[in-house]
Every structure is written in C-alpha cells, then in structure tokens.
Amino acid sequence: MAEDCLFCKIIAGEIPSNKVYEDDSVYAFHDINPAAPVHILVIPKKHLSAVNAASEEDQALLGHLLLKANDIAAEQGLADEGFRYVINTGDKGGQTVYHLHLHILGSRQMTWPPG
Ligand code: 5GP
Ligand code: ZN
C-alpha cells in the first residue's frame, strides 16, 4: 500500500467503491465518473504507479489482470458486441490516478482516434 494513493485506499476499504470483482491480486470497481454505460476499472492490489512501472516480476500479475478483465467484460455482456480497454499512462497519456488501472469501456459505440 502506497501512502496517499487513492486506489490503494479503495483496495483497503478506506474509501468506498462499487466492487465488481476481487481476488488475491486484483480488484475491479465501477468508475465514479463513467465515460460509457459500462465503465469499470481493474487494478492490481500491488501498488504500481503506471503500467510502465511494471517489471519482469509483474509478468504474471499483468497477465492475470488482463484475463480477469476479459471475464468481467464477458459478464457485462460486452464480449460479442465489443468494448474498449484503455490504460492511460503519464501526463500526456491522460493519467490522473497514479496506481495502474485498466479501464473497461462498453455499451456504446467507441470512436477513433480517442481525444
Ligand atoms: P485516469 O485518468 O488516471 O486513467 O483514470 C482515473 C479514473 O479514476 C477516472 O476515470 C476517474 O473517474 C476515476 N476515479 C477517480 N477517483 C475515483 C474514486 O474515488 N472512485 C472511483 N470509483 N473512481 C474514481
Ligand atoms: Zn496505489
């Protein structure tokens, strides 16, 4: 747990969240300000400030996170119609919370390129 990290506090239950899924290494919850009808954040319980802060030792964790996101997307009914994953990284990547999170966005048509 990192001091003053919003998502570490959510994992610890110090800040409430609308949980979708939890296991030993990942936690998923609804985004507080949804950008799509389905907008879920999937995060590792281990504090990693961004996806590019991961190292070799995090390989299995990242794979697990992505596979669990696939399960969640399917449970949300998105598998057939499609959906989008987003990992904003750093300032110009639009990252505002510095604890790695995968956005699952779905149930509306996505556009490209993103803003
Ligand atoms: P980023 O811009 O870093 O990729 O995404 C951060 C996301 O976290 C945003 O979509 C924002 O709405 C969400 N968020 C920020 N604070 C909270 C919070 O306290 N609870 C929840 N559930 N989501 C949050
Ligand atoms: Zn954290």
XYZ file of C-alpha atoms and ligand atoms in Angstrom:
140
model
C 0.000 0.000 0.000
C 1.359 3.381 -1.023
C 0.744 6.374 1.189
C -1.775 8.856 -0.182
C -2.752 6.619 -3.100
C -6.477 6.841 -3.797
C -6.744 3.363 -5.295
C -4.710 1.734 -2.502
C -7.256 3.279 -0.117
C -10.095 1.852 -2.187
C -8.493 -1.622 -2.070
C -8.091 -1.285 1.701
C -11.754 -0.263 2.051
C -10.802 3.130 3.475
C -12.645 4.784 0.600
C -15.888 3.139 -0.521
C -16.252 1.746 -4.016
C -18.807 -0.178 -6.008
C -16.959 -3.505 -6.298
C -17.332 -5.723 -9.349
C -14.689 -8.382 -8.641
C -11.907 -9.146 -6.185
C -9.342 -11.875 -5.698
C -5.928 -12.121 -4.073
C -4.179 -9.921 -6.611
C -6.719 -7.773 -8.479
C -9.707 -5.564 -7.640
C -12.360 -4.197 -10.015
C -14.917 -1.463 -9.375
C -17.182 0.929 -11.209
C -15.663 4.267 -12.227
C -17.151 7.132 -10.225
C -17.487 9.307 -13.337
C -18.437 6.872 -16.098
C -17.414 7.726 -19.650
C -19.632 4.951 -21.065
C -22.664 2.959 -19.854
C -20.197 0.295 -18.675
C -17.036 1.807 -17.174
C -15.103 -0.462 -14.835
C -11.570 -0.062 -13.505
C -9.428 -3.162 -12.974
C -6.404 -2.642 -10.754
C -3.645 -4.758 -9.255
C -3.649 -4.859 -5.457
C 0.087 -4.309 -5.643
C 0.788 -0.606 -5.993
C 2.317 0.073 -9.391
C 2.242 3.755 -10.294
C 1.668 3.109 -14.007
C 1.816 0.265 -16.492
C 5.381 1.153 -17.395
C 6.414 0.899 -13.747
C 5.916 -2.869 -14.028
C 8.918 -5.174 -14.255
C 9.646 -8.806 -15.036
C 8.373 -9.896 -11.638
C 4.940 -8.444 -12.502
C 4.524 -10.503 -15.680
C 2.055 -12.998 -14.216
C 0.152 -10.238 -12.415
C -0.344 -8.265 -15.629
C -1.469 -11.366 -17.481
C -3.890 -12.244 -14.694
C -5.290 -8.712 -14.675
C -5.950 -8.821 -18.412
C -7.588 -12.255 -18.283
C -9.826 -11.175 -15.383
C -10.769 -8.058 -17.346
C -11.830 -10.378 -20.174
C -14.034 -12.317 -17.741
C -15.573 -9.099 -16.410
C -16.218 -7.780 -19.926
C -17.944 -11.059 -20.777
C -20.020 -10.956 -17.586
C -21.085 -7.426 -18.506
C -22.373 -8.750 -21.831
C -19.719 -6.991 -23.892
C -17.873 -9.936 -25.425
C -19.889 -10.203 -28.631
C -20.627 -6.547 -29.321
C -17.136 -5.352 -28.451
C -15.650 -2.952 -25.946
C -12.506 -0.947 -25.299
C -9.602 -1.257 -22.882
C -7.667 1.900 -22.013
C -4.527 2.308 -19.897
C -3.732 5.998 -19.652
C -0.043 6.413 -18.888
C 1.636 9.550 -17.606
C 0.731 13.189 -18.051
C 0.284 13.298 -21.817
C -1.412 9.914 -21.681
C -4.142 11.477 -19.567
C -3.364 9.544 -16.388
C -4.769 11.252 -13.303
C -4.532 8.485 -10.679
C -1.034 7.065 -10.306
C -1.974 3.479 -9.470
C -2.111 1.269 -12.567
C -5.666 0.782 -13.801
C -7.226 -0.748 -16.873
C -10.437 0.946 -17.986
C -13.133 -1.337 -19.420
C -15.475 0.805 -21.516
C -18.532 -0.555 -23.259
C -22.186 -0.481 -24.238
C -21.769 2.412 -26.621
C -20.038 2.866 -29.964
C -16.413 3.895 -29.459
C -14.747 6.335 -31.823
C -11.193 6.519 -33.130
C -8.909 8.324 -32.616
C -9.589 8.992 -28.935
C -9.436 12.574 -27.722
P -7.105 8.004 -15.414
O -7.469 9.358 -15.941
O -5.997 8.091 -14.375
O -6.817 6.997 -16.476
O -8.405 7.435 -14.711
C -8.732 7.653 -13.386
C -10.175 7.269 -13.254
O -10.475 7.111 -11.879
C -11.164 8.298 -13.809
O -11.955 7.719 -14.820
C -11.972 8.724 -12.586
O -13.330 8.958 -12.882
C -11.777 7.554 -11.645
N -11.843 7.910 -10.246
C -11.197 8.942 -9.643
N -11.473 8.955 -8.335
C -12.312 7.904 -8.098
C -12.932 7.396 -6.911
O -12.785 7.896 -5.805
N -13.723 6.296 -7.071
C -13.911 5.696 -8.285
N -14.713 4.632 -8.311
N -13.328 6.142 -9.406
C -12.539 7.239 -9.316
Zn -1.791 2.558 -5.001
